[in-house]
Amino acid sequence: MKIRTIAQHEWRMALRDRRLPVTVGAMGILLLVAGWTGHSEHQHREAERMELVRVNREQWDAQKTKNPHSAAHYGHFVFRPESGMAFLDRGINAFTGTTIYLEPHKQNNANFSIAQESGASLRLGEMSIAFVLQLLLPLLIIFLGFDSITKEKESQRLKIMLIQGASVSAIAMGKVGGILRIVALASVPPMLIVLLVSGSGVPIKAGHLLCWLLAYGIFLATIACLTVAVSAHSSSSGGALIKLLGLWMLLGVLLPKVTSNIGEHLAKAPSTAAFGYAIKEDVKNGIDGHNPADVRRKILEKKLLAQYGVDSVKQLPVNISGIAMLESEVYTTQVYNKHFEALQAVYLRQNQVSEWSGWLNPIQAMRTVSAGLAGTDAFANVDFQRKAEAYRLAFVNQLNHFMAYNFRSNQGYGEIKAAQEVLRAVPAFDYQAPGLLSVLMRYIGSLAALLFWCLLGIWSIRSTAKITTL
Amino acid sequence: MMMIMRFELLRLLRSQMAISLLIVLLLCGIYSLFYGKQLLGRRAAWQEEELALEAKVLQDSAALAKAMESSFFLWSFQKAVFLPENRWSAMSIGLSDVFRQRFYGRFTMTYYQLFGTDLANPERLAIGNFDLAFVLVYLFPLLIIALSFNVLSGERDTGILPMLRTQGRSERRLALGALLFRTLLVGSVALLLSGLGALSFGIPWSGPLFGSWILLVGLYLMVWFALCFAVISLRKSGPFNAVTLLTAWLGWVIIIPALLNLVMQPSAKSKAALMEKARVIYEENLGAKPETAYPNFYRLRPHLASGDTTQYSDPWEDPCWLHIAYGISDDALRPLYDDYRRALDQRIDQLAWFDWLSLALSAQSAFNLIAQTDLIHQANHFDDLLAYQETFRQPFFQKIFFNKKLQVADFQQFEKYKPRQVPIGNRLLNAALSLLFPMLLLGAWGWFNLRDKRRKVAILSWPTIMFPLIAVLLLQCTASKKSANNIGRMPISSIGKNAISPYFSLDTSELPLLCWSEKHNDTSGIIQLARWDKNRSSFSAPIPVTVVKKLVTHPEELPQVCAKSNGTLVLAYEQGTPTPENEWAGVIHYIESTDGGHTWNAPRLLHRDSTPGLSHSHFSLARLANGEVGAIWLDLSTPGFEDGRLLKFASTHGSNGFSQEILIEQDACECCRTYLYCDAQGILHALFRDIIRGEQGQQWRDIKHSISKDNGAIWSNPERISPDNWRLNGCPDIGPAMTTLPDKTLVFNWFTGSEPSGVFISRTPFNAPYQPKIQIKEAARAPEIASNQYGYFALTFEDLSKPATGTEIVVQVFDPIGKPSFEQTFSPKNDKKAYKNPALTVLPNGDFLLVWVAEGQLMFESIQLRSFKKI
């Protein structure tokens, strides 16, 4: 008996079941609702962001002639764009700040996360296509497959099928094929509709999307294999259902929380106060605790006097305040970057516990890969912050540079003016998300874990051949 | 029943699966307590660390401030503000890890408080917490389902059921017995975990919050049992029950909250847009011209004005300039912040109603509310922190604005931040009802389905009637709570502000405008304004209008606001101008605002006379039929008498202000409040206490009434509304009030000291002689009155009849024929304290709105239309 025949038989049997249209229909509707609403919300947020970007730029351009450093202090707001696939998987987007205020001398945190104005429902989950694919479709697979082998055992049909020449593993593989057809019926049409409709929004990168779909294909196939394997190794349908539901609860809900908690313990993050104080101390006293600000200023003065061959600061053909601010900006950026990277390293260590637990839990592996490919993960968030910081340093120093080399040191602060054109020459912030390769490299461990689970699933089906208790 | 329960106990003890599940759940619960304990420990360690760092920062700051120009130093100074320790947060972490826990007190850029974020790993935040609330909301229903899905169906499959039935036990009785046993079992575990949590987190057992927690936990578990009962009652197989119950769990706990979360996502734009606007406002005001900046700043802060505030032609030479520029920026940002908060409150209310769609969400929201880890409490912190900043910087401003150096000690005397208590009673009730309602419906459904079909009357049994009836009543009760969501003795002003003299008028949309005054310092008062927000059923955040030196404010002389029909607000107040000869001398000023009360023009005199040392007082404002504002007041003394005063009228004429004074009466009582009222037909009524002089020098002080049908141009001869003949050679200091009903009946209320004394009303039909008075209360004073479009009128007064318990506020509502239909008394919480200064107005829907002063704080409550028939 061929695997295809068993799969077709399973498919036909499923079609005769009156519960199937209800379950498949409900799942399809959920996917459609999640996709449709998610996409319209995503577009709405993007429109709001574009408006904020426009207002920010208009405000910047409306500045009159003023001291360039004052203009820098007026600052820029940068707003994190959502990736084109953010509506498929919200990832951690609701919990990350959407806006950073960029100003001289300091790095600010990203502010205004959606979570900060949300109600209690936020902690009960966020509906998205990824949410359905990660949590609800596995549940559908469990309901479809928990009795796939046990019912054959209970009705003694398994013996007949074996007599007809089929092996248990071939029957199990056929069952997996049948379940996957139903899962495809429930998920592919609604997702196709959603993807076609979403064409009008932020463009989706084809490479990211294909990898994302492929990963989910592997994930769902793995869940189907494991479900059928559990059914094959169970003596009764009820027992198989309880085991599978228990596993679903453990892997889908409990384990992610527990591993996150363990991560938080293994890598302790500093408090906001301690973080801010350490930066303040470093800025004041030097990164290594010596070479304070006034000493650095004196060294700079000496260097400039020697460079331009003059005796006093007032004779300098350049503006020493501008040069000092250039130097200071580089220095403070170094301090901030040191602390920011240290903090990110702590977060990375915390998150790695969850990532590594992907080897124990396919749902966690899938969650990591999915958010990564959708550009809604911690990596994308940090990337945005780093690029915003690079932009901050560039625009502040563009203005400091103008001040340093277009004015002399004997000119007072009030005499140093930058015309509107100088200010308008500051380029706008244009964020480019990381490419596919860097995402895949970043999550190579989780991808490997996903593949491992897939192989384990296939092996578990093949291992059913050894089942002797019928 | 006991036998069934004993049987169930034996069955449980033999079931390995049930015992395993119970153990797993207990372990999860204990882990959640451990998780909560860790959170408290981490927060305590952070706060300890921050306190140490803060001490260092303050030490450095003190040294720096001494070394530097004090005022310049303070503009960038900030100090940490610690939120009070919240032990409940360990039970239900809610969104407290997402919200800010660390704030700053600042001297400038007050609204930047809104724009910070604490450090947190967003990935960890996204995964959520393993707290006790999670175990109760997420996992307990699964245990209930696992233990209960097989009730009856198990007995049916094993063939025991027919045997049990032959013993005379009905299926309903069997199911109820089995479920009751499981309820007690699961409830005990939940109680045990909650008790352990309270014990390990140091939460008092006896407090109302713990009681509410237990009640809500109980209700939440019972609604799941009711669901099991309803599903069992369908008499299907065990697997069918299990799948149905799991689908319900999936829907209520996972799918509906997740969908709501998607649909109800907030916009991140509101705050970002506010921040963008703040940047522009700060920038503009830093470059503001001194001739506009200084008056704008000192208008609300006259106590900071020292000497010549116009001495700096270049404001940057002024060491306090940054504080001034940022101060007026903050004033300009206030309405934007109010808009933001209004939108946030609307969102909070919407979220509360969506909780009804999911049991899990309802329970989770209620737990967060108890634990103060919800959006309401966070939003409350914003308001309180803004007020706190205003308080803590005042001592510093008193120094830097008067060129005094700051001392190290100044940095060691910061007042502690104490947030206001948020009233959560109504919201908890809403949550409880949202659980009770489905519980009763499901219970009734199960009861009906499991009826003994051989009995014909089963369908009419008491639970099938009573359960849905109670459920419908609950729904009705909850619906009625909707409009009262924020109502229930809510504070308007902050504690410690010494609020006094509330006064109501209506804006052009017929919504209440409230103004009152607060003590600003020993010599000045601040006038506050608040609008009624019909969406929130509450008042907007108070808008400070102006600070007035020697502001005269007491229940008989209150600042009053009145809206012209074009929306311009006119606000009048008396300012004392005492002289050695006349300590009561004063003038009535008025100011106008064309932008809803955010900016006001310079004060002008309401009356023509401006002779120093003379009295002008006891005014009353009303909107006239022509859309202008009219005023009556007590002007100069009656010629030939020291105690009588002239009663005059004037009205505004477009932008020209008050003009064309008209004399109404020349011997009015010198210190009783006057009352100007314009009825629906446009007739103006002036009420006042008059002096009726006898031939031998004796005086009677009774209330008189005069009307004008031409917007105050000509007034009728004043007539006594009641011949009280209160003989008194002195001023009683208590004025009248009136209203008219839809049938044009005039209703007056006033106090008289003649026998019988007390508060009276008189209902006089239109164009009829004044009707005899009716005594309302003997030991009472300060009566106020208002009527609605349905002909009901409400009366409020201070009840002095219980000196042992302090002065109370009483509201009485009368139906259109004058029959009392409702009465409510508001008593002070502490003995011998007084509730005072009641004021009353009507809302567009016919409800009455009451405000009063409770120990220096202004409170409000609505008296709802449907309550009127309570008596």
PDB file of N, CA and C in Angstrom, chain B residues 660-730:
ATOM      1  N   GLN B 660     -22.908 100.593  30.960  1.00  0.00           N
ATOM      2  CA  GLN B 660     -24.287 101.039  31.159  1.00  0.00           C
ATOM      3  C   GLN B 660     -24.897 100.464  32.439  1.00  0.00           C
ATOM      4  N   GLU B 661     -24.376 100.960  33.546  1.00  0.00           N
ATOM      5  CA  GLU B 661     -24.881 100.476  34.838  1.00  0.00           C
ATOM      6  C   GLU B 661     -26.322 100.933  35.079  1.00  0.00           C
ATOM      7  N   ILE B 662     -27.108 100.051  35.648  1.00  0.00           N
ATOM      8  CA  ILE B 662     -28.507 100.376  35.952  1.00  0.00           C
ATOM      9  C   ILE B 662     -28.776 100.028  37.409  1.00  0.00           C
ATOM     10  N   LEU B 663     -29.413 100.911  38.104  1.00  0.00           N
ATOM     11  CA  LEU B 663     -29.711 100.668  39.518  1.00  0.00           C
ATOM     12  C   LEU B 663     -30.996  99.848  39.638  1.00  0.00           C
ATOM     13  N   ILE B 664     -30.943  98.754  40.380  1.00  0.00           N
ATOM     14  CA  ILE B 664     -32.143  97.932  40.591  1.00  0.00           C
ATOM     15  C   ILE B 664     -32.767  98.250  41.944  1.00  0.00           C
ATOM     16  N   GLU B 665     -31.894  98.397  42.965  1.00  0.00           N
ATOM     17  CA  GLU B 665     -32.395  98.625  44.334  1.00  0.00           C
ATOM     18  C   GLU B 665     -31.326  99.428  45.067  1.00  0.00           C
ATOM     19  N   GLN B 666     -31.783 100.316  45.944  1.00  0.00           N
ATOM     20  CA  GLN B 666     -30.757 101.141  46.584  1.00  0.00           C
ATOM     21  C   GLN B 666     -30.545 100.828  48.066  1.00  0.00           C
ATOM     22  N   ASP B 667     -31.199  99.785  48.579  1.00  0.00           N
ATOM     23  CA  ASP B 667     -30.970  99.475  49.993  1.00  0.00           C
ATOM     24  C   ASP B 667     -30.911  97.957  50.198  1.00  0.00           C
ATOM     25  N   ALA B 668     -30.021  97.343  49.482  1.00  0.00           N
ATOM     26  CA  ALA B 668     -29.883  95.878  49.591  1.00  0.00           C
ATOM     27  C   ALA B 668     -29.004  95.529  50.790  1.00  0.00           C
ATOM     28  N   CYS B 669     -29.203  94.299  51.286  1.00  0.00           N
ATOM     29  CA  CYS B 669     -28.403  93.796  52.412  1.00  0.00           C
ATOM     30  C   CYS B 669     -26.931  93.781  51.994  1.00  0.00           C
ATOM     31  N   GLU B 670     -26.029  94.219  52.892  1.00  0.00           N
ATOM     32  CA  GLU B 670     -24.678  94.549  52.458  1.00  0.00           C
ATOM     33  C   GLU B 670     -23.740  93.360  52.246  1.00  0.00           C
ATOM     34  N   CYS B 671     -24.096  92.181  52.759  1.00  0.00           N
ATOM     35  CA  CYS B 671     -23.124  91.101  52.557  1.00  0.00           C
ATOM     36  C   CYS B 671     -23.781  89.741  52.318  1.00  0.00           C
ATOM     37  N   CYS B 672     -24.941  89.774  51.641  1.00  0.00           N
ATOM     38  CA  CYS B 672     -25.546  88.501  51.224  1.00  0.00           C
ATOM     39  C   CYS B 672     -25.375  88.351  49.721  1.00  0.00           C
ATOM     40  N   ARG B 673     -25.184  87.124  49.324  1.00  0.00           N
ATOM     41  CA  ARG B 673     -24.986  86.872  47.899  1.00  0.00           C
ATOM     42  C   ARG B 673     -26.221  87.282  47.093  1.00  0.00           C
ATOM     43  N   THR B 674     -26.003  87.841  45.922  1.00  0.00           N
ATOM     44  CA  THR B 674     -27.106  88.163  45.014  1.00  0.00           C
ATOM     45  C   THR B 674     -27.224  87.036  43.990  1.00  0.00           C
ATOM     46  N   TYR B 675     -28.317  87.022  43.247  1.00  0.00           N
ATOM     47  CA  TYR B 675     -28.512  85.914  42.301  1.00  0.00           C
ATOM     48  C   TYR B 675     -29.158  86.441  41.030  1.00  0.00           C
ATOM     49  N   LEU B 676     -28.476  86.294  39.918  1.00  0.00           N
ATOM     50  CA  LEU B 676     -29.017  86.716  38.628  1.00  0.00           C
ATOM     51  C   LEU B 676     -29.326  85.458  37.820  1.00  0.00           C
ATOM     52  N   TYR B 677     -30.520  85.409  37.238  1.00  0.00           N
ATOM     53  CA  TYR B 677     -30.934  84.191  36.540  1.00  0.00           C
ATOM     54  C   TYR B 677     -31.718  84.581  35.295  1.00  0.00           C
ATOM     55  N   CYS B 678     -31.402  83.919  34.164  1.00  0.00           N
ATOM     56  CA  CYS B 678     -32.125  84.194  32.932  1.00  0.00           C
ATOM     57  C   CYS B 678     -32.928  82.942  32.585  1.00  0.00           C
ATOM     58  N   ASP B 679     -34.244  83.052  32.506  1.00  0.00           N
ATOM     59  CA  ASP B 679     -35.049  81.842  32.272  1.00  0.00           C
ATOM     60  C   ASP B 679     -35.150  81.522  30.781  1.00  0.00           C
ATOM     61  N   ALA B 680     -35.877  80.444  30.475  1.00  0.00           N
ATOM     62  CA  ALA B 680     -35.945  79.963  29.086  1.00  0.00           C
ATOM     63  C   ALA B 680     -36.612  80.966  28.156  1.00  0.00           C
ATOM     64  N   GLN B 681     -37.425  81.863  28.719  1.00  0.00           N
ATOM     65  CA  GLN B 681     -38.083  82.881  27.872  1.00  0.00           C
ATOM     66  C   GLN B 681     -37.233  84.133  27.717  1.00  0.00           C
ATOM     67  N   GLY B 682     -36.088  84.146  28.340  1.00  0.00           N
ATOM     68  CA  GLY B 682     -35.202  85.308  28.235  1.00  0.00           C
ATOM     69  C   GLY B 682     -35.476  86.365  29.282  1.00  0.00           C
ATOM     70  N   ILE B 683     -36.353  86.047  30.245  1.00  0.00           N
ATOM     71  CA  ILE B 683     -36.625  87.023  31.310  1.00  0.00           C
ATOM     72  C   ILE B 683     -35.503  86.940  32.347  1.00  0.00           C
ATOM     73  N   LEU B 684     -35.024  88.124  32.719  1.00  0.00           N
ATOM     74  CA  LEU B 684     -33.952  88.167  33.723  1.00  0.00           C
ATOM     75  C   LEU B 684     -34.562  88.321  35.113  1.00  0.00           C
ATOM     76  N   HIS B 685     -34.042  87.554  36.060  1.00  0.00           N
ATOM     77  CA  HIS B 685     -34.530  87.638  37.437  1.00  0.00           C
ATOM     78  C   HIS B 685     -33.357  88.034  38.333  1.00  0.00           C
ATOM     79  N   ALA B 686     -33.577  89.020  39.152  1.00  0.00           N
ATOM     80  CA  ALA B 686     -32.551  89.376  40.148  1.00  0.00           C
ATOM     81  C   ALA B 686     -33.133  89.080  41.520  1.00  0.00           C
ATOM     82  N   LEU B 687     -32.406  88.296  42.298  1.00  0.00           N
ATOM     83  CA  LEU B 687     -32.837  87.957  43.660  1.00  0.00           C
ATOM     84  C   LEU B 687     -31.787  88.505  44.610  1.00  0.00           C
ATOM     85  N   PHE B 688     -32.203  89.014  45.699  1.00  0.00           N
ATOM     86  CA  PHE B 688     -31.245  89.556  46.683  1.00  0.00           C
ATOM     87  C   PHE B 688     -31.956  89.708  48.018  1.00  0.00           C
ATOM     88  N   ARG B 689     -31.183  89.882  49.045  1.00  0.00           N
ATOM     89  CA  ARG B 689     -31.782  90.138  50.366  1.00  0.00           C
ATOM     90  C   ARG B 689     -31.865  91.650  50.539  1.00  0.00           C
ATOM     91  N   ASP B 690     -33.021  92.078  50.881  1.00  0.00           N
ATOM     92  CA  ASP B 690     -33.236  93.519  50.972  1.00  0.00           C
ATOM     93  C   ASP B 690     -33.329  93.944  52.436  1.00  0.00           C
ATOM     94  N   ILE B 691     -33.087  95.218  52.658  1.00  0.00           N
ATOM     95  CA  ILE B 691     -33.291  95.747  54.012  1.00  0.00           C
ATOM     96  C   ILE B 691     -34.606  96.521  54.007  1.00  0.00           C
ATOM     97  N   ILE B 692     -35.489  96.103  54.884  1.00  0.00           N
ATOM     98  CA  ILE B 692     -36.754  96.826  55.030  1.00  0.00           C
ATOM     99  C   ILE B 692     -36.666  97.550  56.374  1.00  0.00           C
ATOM    100  N   ARG B 693     -36.660  98.845  56.301  1.00  0.00           N
ATOM    101  CA  ARG B 693     -36.390  99.609  57.519  1.00  0.00           C
ATOM    102  C   ARG B 693     -37.691 100.068  58.191  1.00  0.00           C
ATOM    103  N   GLY B 694     -37.736  99.925  59.509  1.00  0.00           N
ATOM    104  CA  GLY B 694     -38.891 100.391  60.279  1.00  0.00           C
ATOM    105  C   GLY B 694     -38.692 101.844  60.694  1.00  0.00           C
ATOM    106  N   GLU B 695     -39.723 102.392  61.254  1.00  0.00           N
ATOM    107  CA  GLU B 695     -39.650 103.806  61.615  1.00  0.00           C
ATOM    108  C   GLU B 695     -38.736 104.056  62.805  1.00  0.00           C
ATOM    109  N   GLN B 696     -38.669 103.052  63.705  1.00  0.00           N
ATOM    110  CA  GLN B 696     -37.808 103.235  64.892  1.00  0.00           C
ATOM    111  C   GLN B 696     -36.404 102.669  64.687  1.00  0.00           C
ATOM    112  N   GLY B 697     -36.008 102.534  63.481  1.00  0.00           N
ATOM    113  CA  GLY B 697     -34.646 102.063  63.206  1.00  0.00           C
ATOM    114  C   GLY B 697     -34.519 100.563  63.139  1.00  0.00           C
ATOM    115  N   GLN B 698     -35.594  99.846  63.373  1.00  0.00           N
ATOM    116  CA  GLN B 698     -35.498  98.391  63.274  1.00  0.00           C
ATOM    117  C   GLN B 698     -35.404  97.964  61.799  1.00  0.00           C
ATOM    118  N   GLN B 699     -34.864  96.793  61.558  1.00  0.00           N
ATOM    119  CA  GLN B 699     -34.662  96.305  60.181  1.00  0.00           C
ATOM    120  C   GLN B 699     -35.213  94.901  60.031  1.00  0.00           C
ATOM    121  N   TRP B 700     -35.746  94.620  58.831  1.00  0.00           N
ATOM    122  CA  TRP B 700     -36.122  93.259  58.470  1.00  0.00           C
ATOM    123  C   TRP B 700     -35.330  92.907  57.210  1.00  0.00           C
ATOM    124  N   ARG B 701     -34.835  91.716  57.159  1.00  0.00           N
ATOM    125  CA  ARG B 701     -33.988  91.357  56.006  1.00  0.00           C
ATOM    126  C   ARG B 701     -34.606  90.160  55.290  1.00  0.00           C
ATOM    127  N   ASP B 702     -35.386  90.450  54.274  1.00  0.00           N
ATOM    128  CA  ASP B 702     -36.082  89.407  53.522  1.00  0.00           C
ATOM    129  C   ASP B 702     -35.644  89.422  52.053  1.00  0.00           C
ATOM    130  N   ILE B 703     -36.009  88.355  51.349  1.00  0.00           N
ATOM    131  CA  ILE B 703     -35.573  88.206  49.956  1.00  0.00           C
ATOM    132  C   ILE B 703     -36.537  88.943  49.027  1.00  0.00           C
ATOM    133  N   LYS B 704     -35.958  89.681  48.075  1.00  0.00           N
ATOM    134  CA  LYS B 704     -36.786  90.381  47.091  1.00  0.00           C
ATOM    135  C   LYS B 704     -36.425  89.917  45.679  1.00  0.00           C
ATOM    136  N   HIS B 705     -37.363  90.143  44.805  1.00  0.00           N
ATOM    137  CA  HIS B 705     -37.234  89.628  43.437  1.00  0.00           C
ATOM    138  C   HIS B 705     -37.594  90.750  42.472  1.00  0.00           C
ATOM    139  N   SER B 706     -36.791  90.908  41.450  1.00  0.00           N
ATOM    140  CA  SER B 706     -37.089  91.916  40.426  1.00  0.00           C
ATOM    141  C   SER B 706     -36.838  91.272  39.069  1.00  0.00           C
ATOM    142  N   ILE B 707     -37.632  91.645  38.058  1.00  0.00           N
ATOM    143  CA  ILE B 707     -37.408  91.034  36.748  1.00  0.00           C
ATOM    144  C   ILE B 707     -37.209  92.104  35.662  1.00  0.00           C
ATOM    145  N   SER B 708     -36.585  91.652  34.583  1.00  0.00           N
ATOM    146  CA  SER B 708     -36.412  92.523  33.419  1.00  0.00           C
ATOM    147  C   SER B 708     -36.703  91.703  32.173  1.00  0.00           C
ATOM    148  N   LYS B 709     -37.519  92.250  31.278  1.00  0.00           N
ATOM    149  CA  LYS B 709     -37.857  91.498  30.063  1.00  0.00           C
ATOM    150  C   LYS B 709     -37.074  92.003  28.861  1.00  0.00           C
ATOM    151  N   ASP B 710     -36.151  92.947  29.084  1.00  0.00           N
ATOM    152  CA  ASP B 710     -35.411  93.520  27.955  1.00  0.00           C
ATOM    153  C   ASP B 710     -33.907  93.497  28.195  1.00  0.00           C
ATOM    154  N   ASN B 711     -33.434  92.349  28.649  1.00  0.00           N
ATOM    155  CA  ASN B 711     -32.007  92.123  28.880  1.00  0.00           C
ATOM    156  C   ASN B 711     -31.405  93.129  29.865  1.00  0.00           C
ATOM    157  N   GLY B 712     -32.215  93.542  30.807  1.00  0.00           N
ATOM    158  CA  GLY B 712     -31.690  94.357  31.898  1.00  0.00           C
ATOM    159  C   GLY B 712     -31.812  95.849  31.713  1.00  0.00           C
ATOM    160  N   ALA B 713     -32.476  96.304  30.655  1.00  0.00           N
ATOM    161  CA  ALA B 713     -32.594  97.752  30.450  1.00  0.00           C
ATOM    162  C   ALA B 713     -33.546  98.365  31.479  1.00  0.00           C
ATOM    163  N   ILE B 714     -34.688  97.697  31.704  1.00  0.00           N
ATOM    164  CA  ILE B 714     -35.670  98.192  32.685  1.00  0.00           C
ATOM    165  C   ILE B 714     -35.974  97.060  33.655  1.00  0.00           C
ATOM    166  N   TRP B 715     -35.993  97.383  34.938  1.00  0.00           N
ATOM    167  CA  TRP B 715     -36.247  96.373  35.967  1.00  0.00           C
ATOM    168  C   TRP B 715     -37.555  96.690  36.701  1.00  0.00           C
ATOM    169  N   SER B 716     -38.265  95.633  37.067  1.00  0.00           N
ATOM    170  CA  SER B 716     -39.508  95.832  37.808  1.00  0.00           C
ATOM    171  C   SER B 716     -39.189  96.272  39.234  1.00  0.00           C
ATOM    172  N   ASN B 717     -40.209  96.794  39.882  1.00  0.00           N
ATOM    173  CA  ASN B 717     -40.037  97.167  41.273  1.00  0.00           C
ATOM    174  C   ASN B 717     -39.821  95.897  42.099  1.00  0.00           C
ATOM    175  N   PRO B 718     -38.734  95.778  42.881  1.00  0.00           N
ATOM    176  CA  PRO B 718     -38.499  94.528  43.623  1.00  0.00           C
ATOM    177  C   PRO B 718     -39.635  94.207  44.597  1.00  0.00           C
ATOM    178  N   GLU B 719     -40.000  92.928  44.653  1.00  0.00           N
ATOM    179  CA  GLU B 719     -41.077  92.486  45.548  1.00  0.00           C
ATOM    180  C   GLU B 719     -40.573  91.380  46.461  1.00  0.00           C
ATOM    181  N   ARG B 720     -41.114  91.364  47.672  1.00  0.00           N
ATOM    182  CA  ARG B 720     -40.732  90.295  48.604  1.00  0.00           C
ATOM    183  C   ARG B 720     -41.348  88.979  48.155  1.00  0.00           C
ATOM    184  N   ILE B 721     -40.553  87.930  48.094  1.00  0.00           N
ATOM    185  CA  ILE B 721     -41.115  86.644  47.691  1.00  0.00           C
ATOM    186  C   ILE B 721     -41.819  85.955  48.854  1.00  0.00           C
ATOM    187  N   SER B 722     -41.493  86.379  50.073  1.00  0.00           N
ATOM    188  CA  SER B 722     -42.140  85.792  51.255  1.00  0.00           C
ATOM    189  C   SER B 722     -42.012  86.773  52.411  1.00  0.00           C
ATOM    190  N   PRO B 723     -43.120  87.052  53.072  1.00  0.00           N
ATOM    191  CA  PRO B 723     -43.033  88.013  54.193  1.00  0.00           C
ATOM    192  C   PRO B 723     -42.471  87.345  55.443  1.00  0.00           C
ATOM    193  N   ASP B 724     -41.203  87.043  55.411  1.00  0.00           N
ATOM    194  CA  ASP B 724     -40.587  86.325  56.551  1.00  0.00           C
ATOM    195  C   ASP B 724     -40.471  87.234  57.774  1.00  0.00           C
ATOM    196  N   ASN B 725     -40.243  88.508  57.464  1.00  0.00           N
ATOM    197  CA  ASN B 725     -40.052  89.470  58.547  1.00  0.00           C
ATOM    198  C   ASN B 725     -38.918  89.059  59.493  1.00  0.00           C
ATOM    199  N   TRP B 726     -37.803  88.760  58.884  1.00  0.00           N
ATOM    200  CA  TRP B 726     -36.638  88.392  59.717  1.00  0.00           C
ATOM    201  C   TRP B 726     -36.053  89.672  60.257  1.00  0.00           C
ATOM    202  N   ARG B 727     -36.293  89.851  61.503  1.00  0.00           N
ATOM    203  CA  ARG B 727     -35.831  91.090  62.121  1.00  0.00           C
ATOM    204  C   ARG B 727     -34.388  90.891  62.564  1.00  0.00           C
ATOM    205  N   LEU B 728     -33.529  91.675  62.004  1.00  0.00           N
ATOM    206  CA  LEU B 728     -32.108  91.465  62.266  1.00  0.00           C
ATOM    207  C   LEU B 728     -31.353  92.757  61.979  1.00  0.00           C
ATOM    208  N   ASN B 729     -30.665  93.250  62.966  1.00  0.00           N
ATOM    209  CA  ASN B 729     -29.827  94.428  62.728  1.00  0.00           C
ATOM    210  C   ASN B 729     -28.399  93.956  62.459  1.00  0.00           C
ATOM    211  N   GLY B 730     -28.193  93.393  61.313  1.00  0.00           N
ATOM    212  CA  GLY B 730     -26.871  92.851  60.963  1.00  0.00           C
ATOM    213  C   GLY B 730     -27.045  92.011  59.714  1.00  0.00           C
TER     214      GLY B 730
END
